[in-house]
GROMACS .gro file of C-alpha atoms in nm:
model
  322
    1UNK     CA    1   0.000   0.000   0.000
    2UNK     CA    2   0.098   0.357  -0.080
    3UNK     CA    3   0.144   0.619   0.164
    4UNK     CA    4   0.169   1.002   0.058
    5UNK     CA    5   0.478   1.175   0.251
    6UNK     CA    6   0.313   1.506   0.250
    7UNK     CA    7   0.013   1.392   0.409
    8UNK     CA    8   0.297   1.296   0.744
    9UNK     CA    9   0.279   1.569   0.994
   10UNK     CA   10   0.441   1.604   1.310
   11UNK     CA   11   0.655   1.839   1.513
   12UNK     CA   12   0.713   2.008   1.897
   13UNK     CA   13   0.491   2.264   2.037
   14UNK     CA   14   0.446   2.509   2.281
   15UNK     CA   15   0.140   2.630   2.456
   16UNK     CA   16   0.038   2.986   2.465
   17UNK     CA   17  -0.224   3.031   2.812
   18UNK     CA   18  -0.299   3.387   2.945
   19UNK     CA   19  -0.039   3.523   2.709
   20UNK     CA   20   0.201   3.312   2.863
   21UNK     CA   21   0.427   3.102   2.667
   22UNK     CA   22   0.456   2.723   2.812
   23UNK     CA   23   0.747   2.525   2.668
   24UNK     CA   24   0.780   2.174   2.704
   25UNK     CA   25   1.106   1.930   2.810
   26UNK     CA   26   0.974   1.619   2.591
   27UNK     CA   27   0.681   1.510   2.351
   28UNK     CA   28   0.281   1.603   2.449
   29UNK     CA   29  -0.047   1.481   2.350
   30UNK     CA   30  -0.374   1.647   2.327
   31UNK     CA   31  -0.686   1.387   2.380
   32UNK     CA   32  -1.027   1.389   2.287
   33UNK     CA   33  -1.181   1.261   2.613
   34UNK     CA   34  -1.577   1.148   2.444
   35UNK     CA   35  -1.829   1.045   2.658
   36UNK     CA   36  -2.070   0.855   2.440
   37UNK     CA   37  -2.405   0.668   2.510
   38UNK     CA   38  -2.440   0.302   2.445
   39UNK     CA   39  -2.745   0.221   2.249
   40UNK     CA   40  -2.892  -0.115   2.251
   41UNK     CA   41  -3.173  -0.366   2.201
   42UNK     CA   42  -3.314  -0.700   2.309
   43UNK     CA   43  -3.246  -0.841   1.967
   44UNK     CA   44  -2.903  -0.740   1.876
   45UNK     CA   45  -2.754  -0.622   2.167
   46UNK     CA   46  -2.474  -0.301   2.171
   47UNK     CA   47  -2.527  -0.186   1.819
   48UNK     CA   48  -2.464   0.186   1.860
   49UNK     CA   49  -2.337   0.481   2.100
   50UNK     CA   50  -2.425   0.875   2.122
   51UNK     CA   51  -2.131   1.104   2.223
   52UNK     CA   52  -2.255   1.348   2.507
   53UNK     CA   53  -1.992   1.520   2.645
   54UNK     CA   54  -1.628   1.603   2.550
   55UNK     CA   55  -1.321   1.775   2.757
   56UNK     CA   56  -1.063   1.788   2.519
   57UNK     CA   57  -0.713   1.699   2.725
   58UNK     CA   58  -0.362   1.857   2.664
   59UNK     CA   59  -0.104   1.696   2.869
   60UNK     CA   60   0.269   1.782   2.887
   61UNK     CA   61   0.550   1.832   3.091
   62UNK     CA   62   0.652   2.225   3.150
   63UNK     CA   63   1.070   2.277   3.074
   64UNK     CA   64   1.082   2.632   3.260
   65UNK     CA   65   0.975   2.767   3.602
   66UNK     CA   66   0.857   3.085   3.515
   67UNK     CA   67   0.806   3.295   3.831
   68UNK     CA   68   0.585   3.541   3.620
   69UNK     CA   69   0.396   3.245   3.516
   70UNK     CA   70   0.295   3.073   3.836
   71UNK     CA   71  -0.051   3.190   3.854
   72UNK     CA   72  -0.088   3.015   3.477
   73UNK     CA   73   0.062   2.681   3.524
   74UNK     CA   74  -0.011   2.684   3.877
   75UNK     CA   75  -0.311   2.868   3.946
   76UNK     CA   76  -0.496   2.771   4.278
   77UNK     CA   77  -0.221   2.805   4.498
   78UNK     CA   78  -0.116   3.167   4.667
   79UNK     CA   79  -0.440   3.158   4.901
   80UNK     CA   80  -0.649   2.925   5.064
   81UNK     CA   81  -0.872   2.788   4.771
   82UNK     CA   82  -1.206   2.935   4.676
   83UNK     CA   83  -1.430   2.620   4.768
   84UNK     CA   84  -1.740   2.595   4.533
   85UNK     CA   85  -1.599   2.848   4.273
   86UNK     CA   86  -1.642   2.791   3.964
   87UNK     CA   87  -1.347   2.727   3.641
   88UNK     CA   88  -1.424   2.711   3.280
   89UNK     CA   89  -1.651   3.017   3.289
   90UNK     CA   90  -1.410   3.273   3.119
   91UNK     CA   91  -1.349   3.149   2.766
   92UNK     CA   92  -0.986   3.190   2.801
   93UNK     CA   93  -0.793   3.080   2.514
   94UNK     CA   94  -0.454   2.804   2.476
   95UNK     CA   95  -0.292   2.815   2.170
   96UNK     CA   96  -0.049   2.486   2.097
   97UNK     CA   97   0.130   2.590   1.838
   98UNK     CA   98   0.321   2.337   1.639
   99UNK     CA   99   0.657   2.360   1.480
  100UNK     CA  100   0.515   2.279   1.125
  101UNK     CA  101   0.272   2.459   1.087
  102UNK     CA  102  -0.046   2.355   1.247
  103UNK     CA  103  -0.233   2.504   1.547
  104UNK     CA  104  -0.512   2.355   1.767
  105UNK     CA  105  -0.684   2.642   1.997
  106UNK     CA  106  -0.895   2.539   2.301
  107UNK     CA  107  -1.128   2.811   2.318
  108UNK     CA  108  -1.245   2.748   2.652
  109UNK     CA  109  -0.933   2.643   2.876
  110UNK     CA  110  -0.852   2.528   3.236
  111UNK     CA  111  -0.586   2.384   3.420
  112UNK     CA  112  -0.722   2.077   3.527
  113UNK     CA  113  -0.394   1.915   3.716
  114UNK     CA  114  -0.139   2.165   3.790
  115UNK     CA  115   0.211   2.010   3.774
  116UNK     CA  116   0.387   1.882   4.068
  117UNK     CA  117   0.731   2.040   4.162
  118UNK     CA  118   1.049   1.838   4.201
  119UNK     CA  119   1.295   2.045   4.356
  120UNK     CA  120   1.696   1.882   4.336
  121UNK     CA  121   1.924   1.863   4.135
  122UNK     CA  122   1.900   1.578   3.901
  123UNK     CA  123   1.507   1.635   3.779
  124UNK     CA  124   1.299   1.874   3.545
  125UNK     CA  125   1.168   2.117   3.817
  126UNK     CA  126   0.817   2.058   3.697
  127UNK     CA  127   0.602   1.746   3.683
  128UNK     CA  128   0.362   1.716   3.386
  129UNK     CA  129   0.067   1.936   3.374
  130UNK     CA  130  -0.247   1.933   3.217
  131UNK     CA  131  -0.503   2.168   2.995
  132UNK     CA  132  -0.846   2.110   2.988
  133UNK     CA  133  -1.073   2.258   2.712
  134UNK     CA  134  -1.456   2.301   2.771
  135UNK     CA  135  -1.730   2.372   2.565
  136UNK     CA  136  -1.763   2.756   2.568
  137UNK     CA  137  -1.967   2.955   2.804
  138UNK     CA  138  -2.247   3.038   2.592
  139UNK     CA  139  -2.202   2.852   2.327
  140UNK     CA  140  -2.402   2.533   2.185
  141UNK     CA  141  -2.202   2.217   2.061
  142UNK     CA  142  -2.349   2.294   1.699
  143UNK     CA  143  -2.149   2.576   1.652
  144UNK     CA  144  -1.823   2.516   1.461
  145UNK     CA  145  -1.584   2.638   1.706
  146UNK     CA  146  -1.760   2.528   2.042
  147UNK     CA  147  -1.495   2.350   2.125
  148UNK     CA  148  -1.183   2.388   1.957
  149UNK     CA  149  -1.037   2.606   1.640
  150UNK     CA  150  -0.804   2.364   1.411
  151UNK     CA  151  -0.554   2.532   1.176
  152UNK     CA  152  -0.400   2.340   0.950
  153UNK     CA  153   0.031   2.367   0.827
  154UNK     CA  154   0.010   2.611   0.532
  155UNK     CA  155  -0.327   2.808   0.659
  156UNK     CA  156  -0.402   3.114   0.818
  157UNK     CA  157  -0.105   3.002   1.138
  158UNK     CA  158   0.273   3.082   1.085
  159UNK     CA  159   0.477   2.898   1.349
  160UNK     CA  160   0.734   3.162   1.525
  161UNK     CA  161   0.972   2.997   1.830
  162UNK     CA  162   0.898   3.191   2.113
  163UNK     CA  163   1.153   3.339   2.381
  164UNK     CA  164   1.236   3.225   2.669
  165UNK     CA  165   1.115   3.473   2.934
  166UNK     CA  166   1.395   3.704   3.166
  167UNK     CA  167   1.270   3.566   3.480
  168UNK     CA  168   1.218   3.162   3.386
  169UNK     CA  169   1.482   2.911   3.546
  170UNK     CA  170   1.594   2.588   3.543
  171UNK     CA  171   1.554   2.539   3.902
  172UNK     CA  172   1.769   2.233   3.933
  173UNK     CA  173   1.985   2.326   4.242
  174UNK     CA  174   2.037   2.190   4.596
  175UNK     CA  175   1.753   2.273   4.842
  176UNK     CA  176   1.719   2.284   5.241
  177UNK     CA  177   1.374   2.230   5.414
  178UNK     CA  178   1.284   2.376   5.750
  179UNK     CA  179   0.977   2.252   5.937
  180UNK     CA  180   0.881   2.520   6.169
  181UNK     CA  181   1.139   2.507   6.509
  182UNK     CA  182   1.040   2.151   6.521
  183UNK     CA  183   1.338   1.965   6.706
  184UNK     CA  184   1.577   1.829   6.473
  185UNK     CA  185   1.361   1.907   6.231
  186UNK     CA  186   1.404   2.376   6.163
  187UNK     CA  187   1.702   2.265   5.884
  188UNK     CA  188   1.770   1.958   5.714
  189UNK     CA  189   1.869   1.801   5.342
  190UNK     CA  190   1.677   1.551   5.161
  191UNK     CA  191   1.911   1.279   5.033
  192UNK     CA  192   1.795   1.287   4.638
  193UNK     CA  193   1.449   1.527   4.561
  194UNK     CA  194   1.152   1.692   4.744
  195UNK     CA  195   0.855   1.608   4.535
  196UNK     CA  196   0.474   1.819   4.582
  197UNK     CA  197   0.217   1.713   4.472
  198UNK     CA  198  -0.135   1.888   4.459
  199UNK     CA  199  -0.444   1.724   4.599
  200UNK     CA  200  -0.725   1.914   4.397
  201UNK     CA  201  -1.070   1.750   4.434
  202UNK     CA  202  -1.291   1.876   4.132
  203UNK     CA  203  -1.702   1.842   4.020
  204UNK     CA  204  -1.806   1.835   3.686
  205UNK     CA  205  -2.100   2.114   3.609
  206UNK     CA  206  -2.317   1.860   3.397
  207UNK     CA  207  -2.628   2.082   3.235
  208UNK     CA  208  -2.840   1.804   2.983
  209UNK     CA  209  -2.482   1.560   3.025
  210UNK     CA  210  -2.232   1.814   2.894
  211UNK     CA  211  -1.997   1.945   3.155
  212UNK     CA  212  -1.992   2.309   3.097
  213UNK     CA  213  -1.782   2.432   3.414
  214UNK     CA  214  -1.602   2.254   3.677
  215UNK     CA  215  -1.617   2.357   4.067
  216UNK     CA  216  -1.358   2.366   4.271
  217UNK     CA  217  -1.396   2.124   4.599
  218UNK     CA  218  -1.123   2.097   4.798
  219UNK     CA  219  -0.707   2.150   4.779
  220UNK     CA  220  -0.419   2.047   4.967
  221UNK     CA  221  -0.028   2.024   4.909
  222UNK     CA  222   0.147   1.712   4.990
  223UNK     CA  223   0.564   1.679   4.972
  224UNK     CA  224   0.796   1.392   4.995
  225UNK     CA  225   1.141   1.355   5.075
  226UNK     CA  226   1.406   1.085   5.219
  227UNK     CA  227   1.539   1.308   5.430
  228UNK     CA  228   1.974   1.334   5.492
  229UNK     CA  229   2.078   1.420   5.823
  230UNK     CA  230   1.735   1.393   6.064
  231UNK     CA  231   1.720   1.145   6.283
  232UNK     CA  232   1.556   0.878   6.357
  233UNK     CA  233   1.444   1.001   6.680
  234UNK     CA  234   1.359   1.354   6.532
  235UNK     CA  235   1.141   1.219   6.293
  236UNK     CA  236   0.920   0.996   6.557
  237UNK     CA  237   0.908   1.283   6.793
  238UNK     CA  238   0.771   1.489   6.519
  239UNK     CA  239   0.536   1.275   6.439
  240UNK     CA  240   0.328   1.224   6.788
  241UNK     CA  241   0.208   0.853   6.702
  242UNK     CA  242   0.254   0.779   7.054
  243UNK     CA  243   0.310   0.954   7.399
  244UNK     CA  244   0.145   1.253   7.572
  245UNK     CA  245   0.061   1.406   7.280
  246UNK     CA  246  -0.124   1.110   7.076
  247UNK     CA  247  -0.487   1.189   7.274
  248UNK     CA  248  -0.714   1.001   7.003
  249UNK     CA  249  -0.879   1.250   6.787
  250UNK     CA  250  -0.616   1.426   6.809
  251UNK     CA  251  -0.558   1.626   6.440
  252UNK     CA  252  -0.227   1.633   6.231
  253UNK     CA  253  -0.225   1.989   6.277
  254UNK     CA  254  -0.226   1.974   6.682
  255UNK     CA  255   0.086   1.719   6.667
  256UNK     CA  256   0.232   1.971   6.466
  257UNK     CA  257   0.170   2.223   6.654
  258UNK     CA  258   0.284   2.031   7.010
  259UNK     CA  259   0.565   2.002   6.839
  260UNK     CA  260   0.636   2.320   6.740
  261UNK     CA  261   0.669   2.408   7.087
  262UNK     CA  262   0.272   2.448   7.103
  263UNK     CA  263   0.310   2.849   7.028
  264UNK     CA  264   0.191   2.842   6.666
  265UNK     CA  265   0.144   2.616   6.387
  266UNK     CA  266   0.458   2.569   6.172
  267UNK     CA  267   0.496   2.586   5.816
  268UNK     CA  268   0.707   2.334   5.570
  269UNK     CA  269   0.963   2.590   5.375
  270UNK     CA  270   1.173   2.507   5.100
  271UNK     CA  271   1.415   2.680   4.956
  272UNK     CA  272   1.700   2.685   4.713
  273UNK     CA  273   2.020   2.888   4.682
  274UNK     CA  274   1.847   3.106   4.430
  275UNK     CA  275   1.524   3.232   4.268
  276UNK     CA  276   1.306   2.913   4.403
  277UNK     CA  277   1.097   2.931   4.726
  278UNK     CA  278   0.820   2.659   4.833
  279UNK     CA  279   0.568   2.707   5.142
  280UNK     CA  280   0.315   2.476   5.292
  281UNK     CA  281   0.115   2.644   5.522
  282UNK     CA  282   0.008   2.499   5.863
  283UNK     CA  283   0.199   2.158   5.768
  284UNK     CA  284   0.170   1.872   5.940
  285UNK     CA  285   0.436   1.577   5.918
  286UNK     CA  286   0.232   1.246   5.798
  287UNK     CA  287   0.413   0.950   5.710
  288UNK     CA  288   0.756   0.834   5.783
  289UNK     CA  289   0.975   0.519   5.719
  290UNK     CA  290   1.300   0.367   5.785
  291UNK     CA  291   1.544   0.150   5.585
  292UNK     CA  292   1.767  -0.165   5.713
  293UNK     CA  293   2.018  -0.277   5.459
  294UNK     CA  294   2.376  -0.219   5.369
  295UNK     CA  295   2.302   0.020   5.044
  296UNK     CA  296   2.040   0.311   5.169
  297UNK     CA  297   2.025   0.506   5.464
  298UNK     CA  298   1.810   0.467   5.767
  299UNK     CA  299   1.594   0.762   5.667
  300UNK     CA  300   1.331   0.635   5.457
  301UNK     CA  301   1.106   0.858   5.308
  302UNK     CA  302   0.811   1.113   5.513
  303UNK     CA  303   0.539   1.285   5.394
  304UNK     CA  304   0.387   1.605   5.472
  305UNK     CA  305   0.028   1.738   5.430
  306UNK     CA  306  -0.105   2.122   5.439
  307UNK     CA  307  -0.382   2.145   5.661
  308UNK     CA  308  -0.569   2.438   5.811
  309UNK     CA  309  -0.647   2.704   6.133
  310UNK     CA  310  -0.983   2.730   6.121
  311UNK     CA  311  -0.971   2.888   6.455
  312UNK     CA  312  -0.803   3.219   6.341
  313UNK     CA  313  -0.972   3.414   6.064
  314UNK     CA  314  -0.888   3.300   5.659
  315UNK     CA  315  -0.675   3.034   5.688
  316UNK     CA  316  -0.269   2.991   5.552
  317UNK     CA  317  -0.248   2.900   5.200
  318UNK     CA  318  -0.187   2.551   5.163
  319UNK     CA  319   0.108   2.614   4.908
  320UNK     CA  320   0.277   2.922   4.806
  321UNK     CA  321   0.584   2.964   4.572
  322UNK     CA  322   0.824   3.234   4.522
   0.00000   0.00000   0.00000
């Protein structure tokens, strides 16, 4: 069988999202996530389906951390989330734009998983993300461009590389993390990365089957780390699993707190030797565990969860960044 070479297309992209130019560190796909209807009978069984709903799906993984472009790629962080709100109500645009020529605009975008952030030195700073695109606000799926606008290599789209902004970086440096003035616990090194992750909880807006919004239901920042030089004894004492402080019902963020000192509740901060500053407000250690073995260290890896003062007024963002 024949195949016609100029019918091949391919090529790299970049996104363009709130004027903000996304590049990528490998390969990226764009989905179209159908939700269909199956339609069948006594007599014959599945012999048909009915698409419903669509959320068209860009996923890739971001090269640069742009400090000017946090609230894009990473846009529910900064303050404690706006529970119930509703996202996909603006019609903002994302442009990927494709190195030969064509160009697929979602014309109603979101981030619907913001990208989780691996700070060390032998990673990509940035875990992959992705873009959501909605039917527009207003708009019924019978209009052309509901959706999506395709352009086609050779039409009205001219690909131009885009710059790489003054203020991105690479972000792949050493990094320190202080837990509050928890005992052996207000400086230490992780042995390899810190990895956070976001915990966003979301609700599709379904009007007649067709999501046309999502809302916004709950967010919290979790990080990772084997940690270097705490101890073994630092880490249980942090941790309040037993002892005077392990009342039952007793909350993360009271452990935390206890030991803290009891004066306030401390915050996870994470910083590098330049331009690269992570927060977790009101954190509360979670998890812990320990190696035994000739190759790894006795430090394991721990886990720590944002969690929230209810008691005093708005509470601490659950993750900022700097």
């Amino acid at each position: 069988m024949s195949v016609t070479v100029a019918n091949l297309s391919g090529g790299a992209a970049y996104v363009s999202l709130n004027s903000k130019n996304i590049q990528f560190e490998s390969d990226c796909s764009l989905d179209m996530a159908s939700t269909t209807s199956v339609l069948s009978s006594a007599l014959y069984g599945k012999f048909d389906e009915i698409p419903t709903d669509l959320l068209v799906k860009f996923t890739g993984t971001p090269r640069y951390y742009d400090t000017a472009a946090i609230s894009t790629m990473l846009p529910y962080t900064g303050a404690y989330p706006a529970v119930g709100a509703f996202y996909g109500g603006g019609n903002v645009t994302a442009s990927v734009n494709s190195t030969n020529g064509d160009q697929f605009v979602l014309n109603n975008a979101i981030v619907g998983k913001m990208p989780d952030i691996v700070l060390g030195m032998e990673k990509v700073i940035l875990g992959p993300m992705e873009i959501w695109g909605l039917i527009q606000s207003g708009e019924d799926p019978t209009n052309s461009a509901a959706y999506y606008t395709y352009n086609a290599a050779g039409g009205s789209y001219t690909f131009a590389y885009p710059a790489v902004p003054n203020t991105a970086l690479i972000g792949q440096q050493e990094y320190s993390g202080a837990f509050g003035s928890v005992s052996g616990l207000a400086r230490f090194q992780a042995q390899e990365t810190w990895t956070i992750a976001h915990e966003l909880e979301w609700a599709p807006v379904l009007i007649q089957g067709r999501t046309r919004a999502f809302r916004l239901l709950s967010y919290r920042a979790l990080a990772r780390c084997k940690p270097a030089d705490a101890t073994m004894s630092a880490i249980l004492s942090a941790l309040g699993l037993q002892g005077s402080n392990a009342t039952a019902g007793t909350r993360l963020s009271q452990l935390a707190k206890a030991a803290n000192g009891g004066a306030s509740f401390p915050s996870l901060a994470l910083s590098g030797d330049t331009g690269v500053s992570v927060t977790l407000g009101n954190a509360a250690l979670k998890t812990s565990g320990f190696h035994f073995g000739s190759k790894p260290l006795r430090q394991g890896e721990i886990g720590f969860v944002s969690t929230a003062d209810l008691s005093n007024g708005t509470p601490a963002a659950p993750l900022t960044l700097a």
